[in-house]
Structure formats: structure tokens, C-alpha cells
Coordinates of C-alpha atoms and ligand atoms in Angstrom, one line a residue:
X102 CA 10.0 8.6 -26.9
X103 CA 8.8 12.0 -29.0
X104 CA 10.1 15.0 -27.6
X105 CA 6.8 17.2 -26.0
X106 CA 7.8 20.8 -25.8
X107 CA 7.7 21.9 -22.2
X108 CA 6.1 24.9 -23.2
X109 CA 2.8 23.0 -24.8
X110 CA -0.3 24.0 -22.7
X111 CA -0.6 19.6 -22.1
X112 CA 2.3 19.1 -21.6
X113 CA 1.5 16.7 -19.1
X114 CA -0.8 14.8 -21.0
X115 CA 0.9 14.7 -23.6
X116 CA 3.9 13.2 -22.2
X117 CA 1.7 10.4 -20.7
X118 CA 0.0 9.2 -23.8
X119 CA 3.8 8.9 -24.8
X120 CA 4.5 6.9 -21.8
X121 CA 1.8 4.5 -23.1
X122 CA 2.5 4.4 -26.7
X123 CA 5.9 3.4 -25.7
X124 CA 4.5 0.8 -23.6
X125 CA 2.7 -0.6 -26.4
X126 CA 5.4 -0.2 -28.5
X127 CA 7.4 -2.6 -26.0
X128 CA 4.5 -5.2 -25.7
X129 CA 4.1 -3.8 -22.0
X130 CA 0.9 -2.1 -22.3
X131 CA -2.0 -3.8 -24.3
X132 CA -3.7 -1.7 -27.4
X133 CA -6.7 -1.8 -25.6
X134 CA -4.8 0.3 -22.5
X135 CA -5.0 3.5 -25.2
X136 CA -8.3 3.2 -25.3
X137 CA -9.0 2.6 -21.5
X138 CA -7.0 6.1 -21.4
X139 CA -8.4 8.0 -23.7
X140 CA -11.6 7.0 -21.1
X141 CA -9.8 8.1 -18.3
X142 CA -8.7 11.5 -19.5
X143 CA -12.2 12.4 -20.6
X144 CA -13.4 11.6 -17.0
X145 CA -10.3 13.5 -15.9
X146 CA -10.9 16.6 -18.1
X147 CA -14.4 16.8 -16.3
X148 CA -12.8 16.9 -12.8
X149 CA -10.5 19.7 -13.6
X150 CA -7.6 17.6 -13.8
X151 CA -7.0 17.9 -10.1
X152 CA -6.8 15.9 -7.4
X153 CA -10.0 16.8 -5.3
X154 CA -10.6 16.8 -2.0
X155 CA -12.5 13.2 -2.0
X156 CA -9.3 11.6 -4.0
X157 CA -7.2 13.0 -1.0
X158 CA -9.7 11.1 1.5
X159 CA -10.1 8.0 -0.9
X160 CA -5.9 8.3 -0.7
X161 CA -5.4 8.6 3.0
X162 CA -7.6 5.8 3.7
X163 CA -6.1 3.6 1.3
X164 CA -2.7 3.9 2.6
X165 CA -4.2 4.1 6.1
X166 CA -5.6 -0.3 5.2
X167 CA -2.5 -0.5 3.3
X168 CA -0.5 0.1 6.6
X169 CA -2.8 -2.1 8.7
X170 CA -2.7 -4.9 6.5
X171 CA -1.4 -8.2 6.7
X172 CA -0.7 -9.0 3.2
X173 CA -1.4 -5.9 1.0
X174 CA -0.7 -6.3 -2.6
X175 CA -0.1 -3.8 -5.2
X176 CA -1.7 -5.4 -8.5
X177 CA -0.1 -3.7 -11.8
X178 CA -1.1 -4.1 -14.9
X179 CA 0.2 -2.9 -18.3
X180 CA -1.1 0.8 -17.9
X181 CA 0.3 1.1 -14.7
X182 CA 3.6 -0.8 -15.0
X183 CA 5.0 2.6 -17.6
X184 CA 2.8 5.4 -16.0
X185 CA 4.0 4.9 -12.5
X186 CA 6.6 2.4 -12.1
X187 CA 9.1 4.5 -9.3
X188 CA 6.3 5.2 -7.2
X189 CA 4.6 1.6 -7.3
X190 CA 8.2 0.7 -5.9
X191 CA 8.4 3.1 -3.5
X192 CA 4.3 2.9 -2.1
X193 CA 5.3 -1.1 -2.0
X194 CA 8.4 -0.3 0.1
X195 CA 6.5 1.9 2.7
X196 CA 3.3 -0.5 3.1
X197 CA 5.0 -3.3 3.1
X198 CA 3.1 -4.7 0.0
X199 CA 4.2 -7.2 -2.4
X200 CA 3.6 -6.3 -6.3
X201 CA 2.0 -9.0 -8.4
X202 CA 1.4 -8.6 -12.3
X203 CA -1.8 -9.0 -13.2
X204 CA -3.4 -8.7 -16.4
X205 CA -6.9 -8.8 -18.5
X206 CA -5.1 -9.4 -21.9
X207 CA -2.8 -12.3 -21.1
X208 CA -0.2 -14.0 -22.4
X209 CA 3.0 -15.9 -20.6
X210 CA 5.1 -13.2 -23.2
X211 CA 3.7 -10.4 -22.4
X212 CA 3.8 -11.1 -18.5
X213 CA 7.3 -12.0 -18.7
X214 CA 7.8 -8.3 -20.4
X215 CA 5.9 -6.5 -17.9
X216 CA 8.1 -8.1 -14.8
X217 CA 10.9 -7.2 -16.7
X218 CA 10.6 -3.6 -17.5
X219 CA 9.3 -3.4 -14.2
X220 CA 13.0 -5.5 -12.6
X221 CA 14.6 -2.5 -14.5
X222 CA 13.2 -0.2 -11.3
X223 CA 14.2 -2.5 -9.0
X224 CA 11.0 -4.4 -8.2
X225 CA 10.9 -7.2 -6.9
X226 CA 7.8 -8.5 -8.6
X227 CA 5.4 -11.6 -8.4
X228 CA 3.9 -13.4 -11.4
X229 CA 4.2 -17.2 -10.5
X230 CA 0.9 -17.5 -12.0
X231 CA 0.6 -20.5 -10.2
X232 CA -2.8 -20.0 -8.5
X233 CA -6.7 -19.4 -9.5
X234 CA -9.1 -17.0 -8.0
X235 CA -11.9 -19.3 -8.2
X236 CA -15.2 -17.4 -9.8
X237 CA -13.6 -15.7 -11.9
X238 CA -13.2 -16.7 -15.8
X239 CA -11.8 -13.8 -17.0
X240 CA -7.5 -14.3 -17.4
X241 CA -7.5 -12.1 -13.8
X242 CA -7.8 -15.5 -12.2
X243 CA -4.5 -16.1 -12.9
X244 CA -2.4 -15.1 -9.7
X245 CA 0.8 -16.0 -7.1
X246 CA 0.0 -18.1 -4.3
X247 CA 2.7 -15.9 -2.4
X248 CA 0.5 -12.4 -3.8
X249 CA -2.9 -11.7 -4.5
X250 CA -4.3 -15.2 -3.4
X251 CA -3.5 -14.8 0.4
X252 CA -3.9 -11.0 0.6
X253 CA -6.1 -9.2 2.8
X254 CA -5.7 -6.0 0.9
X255 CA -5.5 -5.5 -3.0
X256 CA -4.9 -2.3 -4.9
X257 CA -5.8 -2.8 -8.1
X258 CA -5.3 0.5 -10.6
X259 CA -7.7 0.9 -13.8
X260 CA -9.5 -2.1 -13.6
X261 CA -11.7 -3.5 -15.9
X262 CA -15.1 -4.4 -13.8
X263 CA -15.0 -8.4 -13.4
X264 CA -12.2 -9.0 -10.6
X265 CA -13.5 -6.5 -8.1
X266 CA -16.7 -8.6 -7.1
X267 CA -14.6 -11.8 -6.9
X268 CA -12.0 -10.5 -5.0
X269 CA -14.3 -9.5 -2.3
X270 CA -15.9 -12.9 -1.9
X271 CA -12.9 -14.0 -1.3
X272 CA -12.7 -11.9 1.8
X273 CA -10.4 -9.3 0.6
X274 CA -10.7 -5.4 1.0
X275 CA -10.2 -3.6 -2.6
X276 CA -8.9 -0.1 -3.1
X277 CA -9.4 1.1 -6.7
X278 CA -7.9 4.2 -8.4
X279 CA -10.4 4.4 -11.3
X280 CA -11.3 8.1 -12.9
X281 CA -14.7 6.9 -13.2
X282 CA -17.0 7.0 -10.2
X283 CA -19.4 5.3 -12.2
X284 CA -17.9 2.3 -12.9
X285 CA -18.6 -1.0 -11.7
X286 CA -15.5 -1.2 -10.2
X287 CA -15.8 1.9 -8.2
X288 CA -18.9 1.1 -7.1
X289 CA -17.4 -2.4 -5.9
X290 CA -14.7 -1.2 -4.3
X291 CA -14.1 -0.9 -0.7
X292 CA -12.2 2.5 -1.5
X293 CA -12.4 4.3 -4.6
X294 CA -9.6 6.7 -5.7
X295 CA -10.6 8.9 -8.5
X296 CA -8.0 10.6 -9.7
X297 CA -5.6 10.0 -12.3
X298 CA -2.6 7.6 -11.3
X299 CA -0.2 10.0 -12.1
X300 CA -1.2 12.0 -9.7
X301 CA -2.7 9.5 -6.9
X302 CA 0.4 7.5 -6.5
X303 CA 2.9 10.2 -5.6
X304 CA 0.4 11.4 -3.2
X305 CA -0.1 8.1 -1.8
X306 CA 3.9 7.7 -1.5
X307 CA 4.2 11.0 0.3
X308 CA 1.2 10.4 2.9
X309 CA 2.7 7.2 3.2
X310 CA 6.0 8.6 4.3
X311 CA 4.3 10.7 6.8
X312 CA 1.7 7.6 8.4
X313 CA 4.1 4.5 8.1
X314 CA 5.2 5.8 12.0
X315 CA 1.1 6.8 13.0
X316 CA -0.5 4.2 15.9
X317 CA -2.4 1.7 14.4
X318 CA -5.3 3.0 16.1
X319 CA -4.9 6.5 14.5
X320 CA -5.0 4.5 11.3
X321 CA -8.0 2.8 11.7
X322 CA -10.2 5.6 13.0
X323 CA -9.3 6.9 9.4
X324 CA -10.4 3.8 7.5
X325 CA -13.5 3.4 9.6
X326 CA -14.8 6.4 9.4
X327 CA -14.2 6.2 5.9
X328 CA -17.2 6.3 3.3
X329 CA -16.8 5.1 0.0
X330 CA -20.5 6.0 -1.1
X331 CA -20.2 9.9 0.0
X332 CA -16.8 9.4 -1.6
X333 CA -18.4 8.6 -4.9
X334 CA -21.2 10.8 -4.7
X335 CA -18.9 13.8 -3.7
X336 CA -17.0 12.8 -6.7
X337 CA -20.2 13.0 -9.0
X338 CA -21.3 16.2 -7.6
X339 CA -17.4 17.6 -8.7
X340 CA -18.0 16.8 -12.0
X341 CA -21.3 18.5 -11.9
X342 CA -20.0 21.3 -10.3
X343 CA -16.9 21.7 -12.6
X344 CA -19.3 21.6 -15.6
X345 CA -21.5 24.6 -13.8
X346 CA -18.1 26.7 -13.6
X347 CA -17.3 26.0 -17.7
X348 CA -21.2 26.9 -18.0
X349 CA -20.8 30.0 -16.4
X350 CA -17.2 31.1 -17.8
X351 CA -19.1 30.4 -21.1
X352 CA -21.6 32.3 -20.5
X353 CA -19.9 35.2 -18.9
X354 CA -16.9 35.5 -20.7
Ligands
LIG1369 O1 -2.9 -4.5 -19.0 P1 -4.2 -5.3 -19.0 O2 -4.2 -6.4 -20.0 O3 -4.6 -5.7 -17.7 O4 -5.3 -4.3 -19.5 C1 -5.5 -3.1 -18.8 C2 -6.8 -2.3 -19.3 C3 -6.7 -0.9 -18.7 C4 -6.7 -2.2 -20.8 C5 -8.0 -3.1 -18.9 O5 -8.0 -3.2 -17.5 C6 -9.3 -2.3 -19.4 O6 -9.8 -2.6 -20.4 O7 -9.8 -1.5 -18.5 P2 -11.2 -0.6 -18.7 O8 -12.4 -1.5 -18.7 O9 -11.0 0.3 -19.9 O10 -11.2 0.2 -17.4 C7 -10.1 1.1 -17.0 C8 -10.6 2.2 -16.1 O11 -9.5 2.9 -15.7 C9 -11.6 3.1 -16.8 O12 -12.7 3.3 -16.0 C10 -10.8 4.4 -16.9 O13 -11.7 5.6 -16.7 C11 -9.8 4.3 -15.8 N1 -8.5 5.0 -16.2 C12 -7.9 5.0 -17.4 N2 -6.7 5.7 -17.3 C13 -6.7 6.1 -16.0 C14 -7.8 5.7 -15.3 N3 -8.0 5.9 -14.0 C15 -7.0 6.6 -13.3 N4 -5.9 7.0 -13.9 C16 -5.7 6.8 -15.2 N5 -4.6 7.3 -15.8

């Protein structure tokens, strides 16, 4: 991987879009996951590159389902398989959840990559790919009966709008962590994270590590009085209002 000088003013940034090219580089993350990026870091430019206050609800409650669930599942795809793969391990070990691959530009190949890199962090991973999700046309439908077909509760990072509808007729509650709160699958989604994975995961493992002991009534005052639509619209209104701030520093330099 290129060497990013620490001192570089994006840094961070920089060293992610290395993550990926890396990943592409080792047939883990799809060509099409640069551009999906290049989305998601525009959307994150415009939210100050923070995690706001509505990600930190949209995180709580997610982990709050997460740790009520039955069968939660943590769906990774190429993207997320190099940006975050310590902390998908570590959220799937708190909540209990299994981790299924699941991916919009399949091939057997380039599934068996994925569950390998990810093997290399000590996952144990699912990607029997012997089950459908019936509805659904799209190369998502191909899942593990042991994952994502019997869950009750699928996490499903940077999704690409067509699984999201189909998973919830099937009865199952979706969190998404998707940068944009105008997305179809934000607006699908029982709980929408936005904020950048590299940031909403390690949150998610640390609140984890403080609710895994919580009553599981304490957890699910959280998730029902959880809104997803004044989530989104709050999320909206920080873009606006981050805008309004560059405005005025223009203006008033
Ligand atoms: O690995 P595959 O084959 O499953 O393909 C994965 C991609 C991401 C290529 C595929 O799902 C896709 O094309 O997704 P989209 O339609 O580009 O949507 C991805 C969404 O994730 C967009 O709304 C982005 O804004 C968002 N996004 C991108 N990077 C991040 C992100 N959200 C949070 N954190 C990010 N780092």
C-alpha cells in the first residue's frame, strides 16, 4: 500500500481510498466500489466529516435491535470487507451476529477472495450461497440458509438500493450505514446510519461493549422510540446547516 504522510491535511482519506485500491487490486473490492466511494466522500465532505448527533442515535439503536435479535446478520460486501474488517469481527462477537458475504457484482471467485481475506481476521464467515431471497433478481439473492435467509435483523453497509425493499418483505428489520440520506436505501431502511463506516463501526463496537450487559427492556425503549424519518430529516438539515457555516466563513473571512 503507498505510504500517506501523517502529516497530509487527509490523511485519513487518503489512507482509505488506499484501503480500497488495494482491495481492488486483490479482486476483493469491485471497480465499481471506487466509484460508490468517491459518492460517499462527497456526501461526507458536506456533513463535516463527523459523526453527528443523528449517526450516534441511528448507532445506538442499531446495536440496541442488534442485541435484541434472534438472528442478526452482519452482510459485508467488498467495500466493507478492507475498510473495516477488525471491527465487523469484533461488532459480530458482541451481538452475537453471524457475517454473511454478500455482493452486487458476483462471481463464485471473487466471493471465495472476500471470505478469505476476511478468514485472515479470524472471521468466521458465511457464503454457502445456497439459498434465494425470492423477489429479488439482482445477484443479492444469492444467500446462506444458516445467514441472511433466516435473520430477523440485517446490517447491510453501502448498499446499492434493490435488496432493502426485499428484505423487508421478507419480514426482516434492516439497519443501513449509507452517507446518503437520500438514498433509496436509507429511505427503506428500518434504521439509517449516516456516517462514514470508518467511523460508524468503531462507535458501534464501543457502544456495543457498554449495552451487551443493558436489560432487554432498556434496549428496546431505545429502538422504539427510535425514528428513522426525523433521523433522516435531521441528517438533511446537517448538511444544510454545514453548507450555511462554509457560506458564512466565505463570506466573512
Ligand atoms: O462489493 P459489491 O459487489 O457488493 O459492490 C458494492 C458497491 C458499493 C459497489 C455497490 O453496493 C454499489 O454500487 O453501491 P452504490 O449504489 O454506489 O451505493 C453505495 C452507497 O454507499 C452510496 O449511497 C454511498 O454514498 C455510500 N457510501 C460509500 N462509501 C461509504 C458510504 N457510506 C458510508 N461509508 C462509506 N465509506
Amino acid at each position: 500500500m503507498k505510504k500517506i504522510p501523517k502529516s497530509h491535511p487527509r490523511y485519513a482519506s487518503l489512507v482509505t481510498r488506499e484501503k480500497l485500491v488495494e482491495g481492488v487490486k486483490l479482486g476483493v473490492t469491485a471497480m465499481q466500489g471506487l466509484i460508490a466511494h468517491g459518492r460517499g466522500e462527497t456526501f461526507d465532505y458536506i456533513l463535516g466529516e463527523k459523526t453527528r448527533d443523528f449517526a450516534l442515535k441511528a448507532e445506538r439503536a442499531a446495536v440496541a435491535l442488534m442485541l435484541l435479535a434472534k438472528h442478526p446478520v452482519i452482510s459485508v460486501n467488498g467495500n466493507t470487507a478492507v475498510l473495516v474488517p477488525e471491527e465487523t469481527k469484533k461488532l459480530a462477537e458482541l451481538v452475537n451476529a453471524k457475517v454473511e458475504i454478500n455482493v452486487f457484482h458476483h462471481t463464485p471467485e471473487r466471493v471465495e477472495k472476500i471470505k478469505n481475506y476476511l478468514e485472515r481476521y479470524g472471521i468466521e464467515v458465511l457464503a454457502a450461497g445456497d439459498a434465494e431471497l425470492e423477489g429479488l433478481e439482482s445477484a443479492r439473492r444469492i444467500v446462506d440458509s444458516r445467514g441472511i435467509l433466516i435473520a430477523d435483523v440485517v446490517l447491510v453497509p453501502l448498499e446499492d438500493g434493490d435488496r432493502c425493499e426485499i428484505l423487508k418483505r421478507h419480514g426482516k428489520k434492516v439497519i443501513a450505514v449509507d452517507l446518503n440520506p437520500l438514498s433509496r436505501t436509507a429511505r427503506m431502511a428500518d434504521i439509517t446510519i449516516v456516517d462514514n463506516i470508518i467511523r460508524a463501526f468503531p462507535k458501534m463496537v464501543e457502544m456495543a461493549e457498554e449495552m451487551r450487559d443493558w436489560e432487554k427492556g432498556r434496549l428496546r425503549e431505545i429502538v422504539e422510540k427510535y425514528d428513522n424519518s426525523k433521523v433522516l430529516a435531521e441528517a438533511v438539515d446537517g448538511i444544510v446547516e454545514y453548507l450555511k457555516k462554509v457560506k458564512g466563513e466565505l463570506l466573512n473571512p
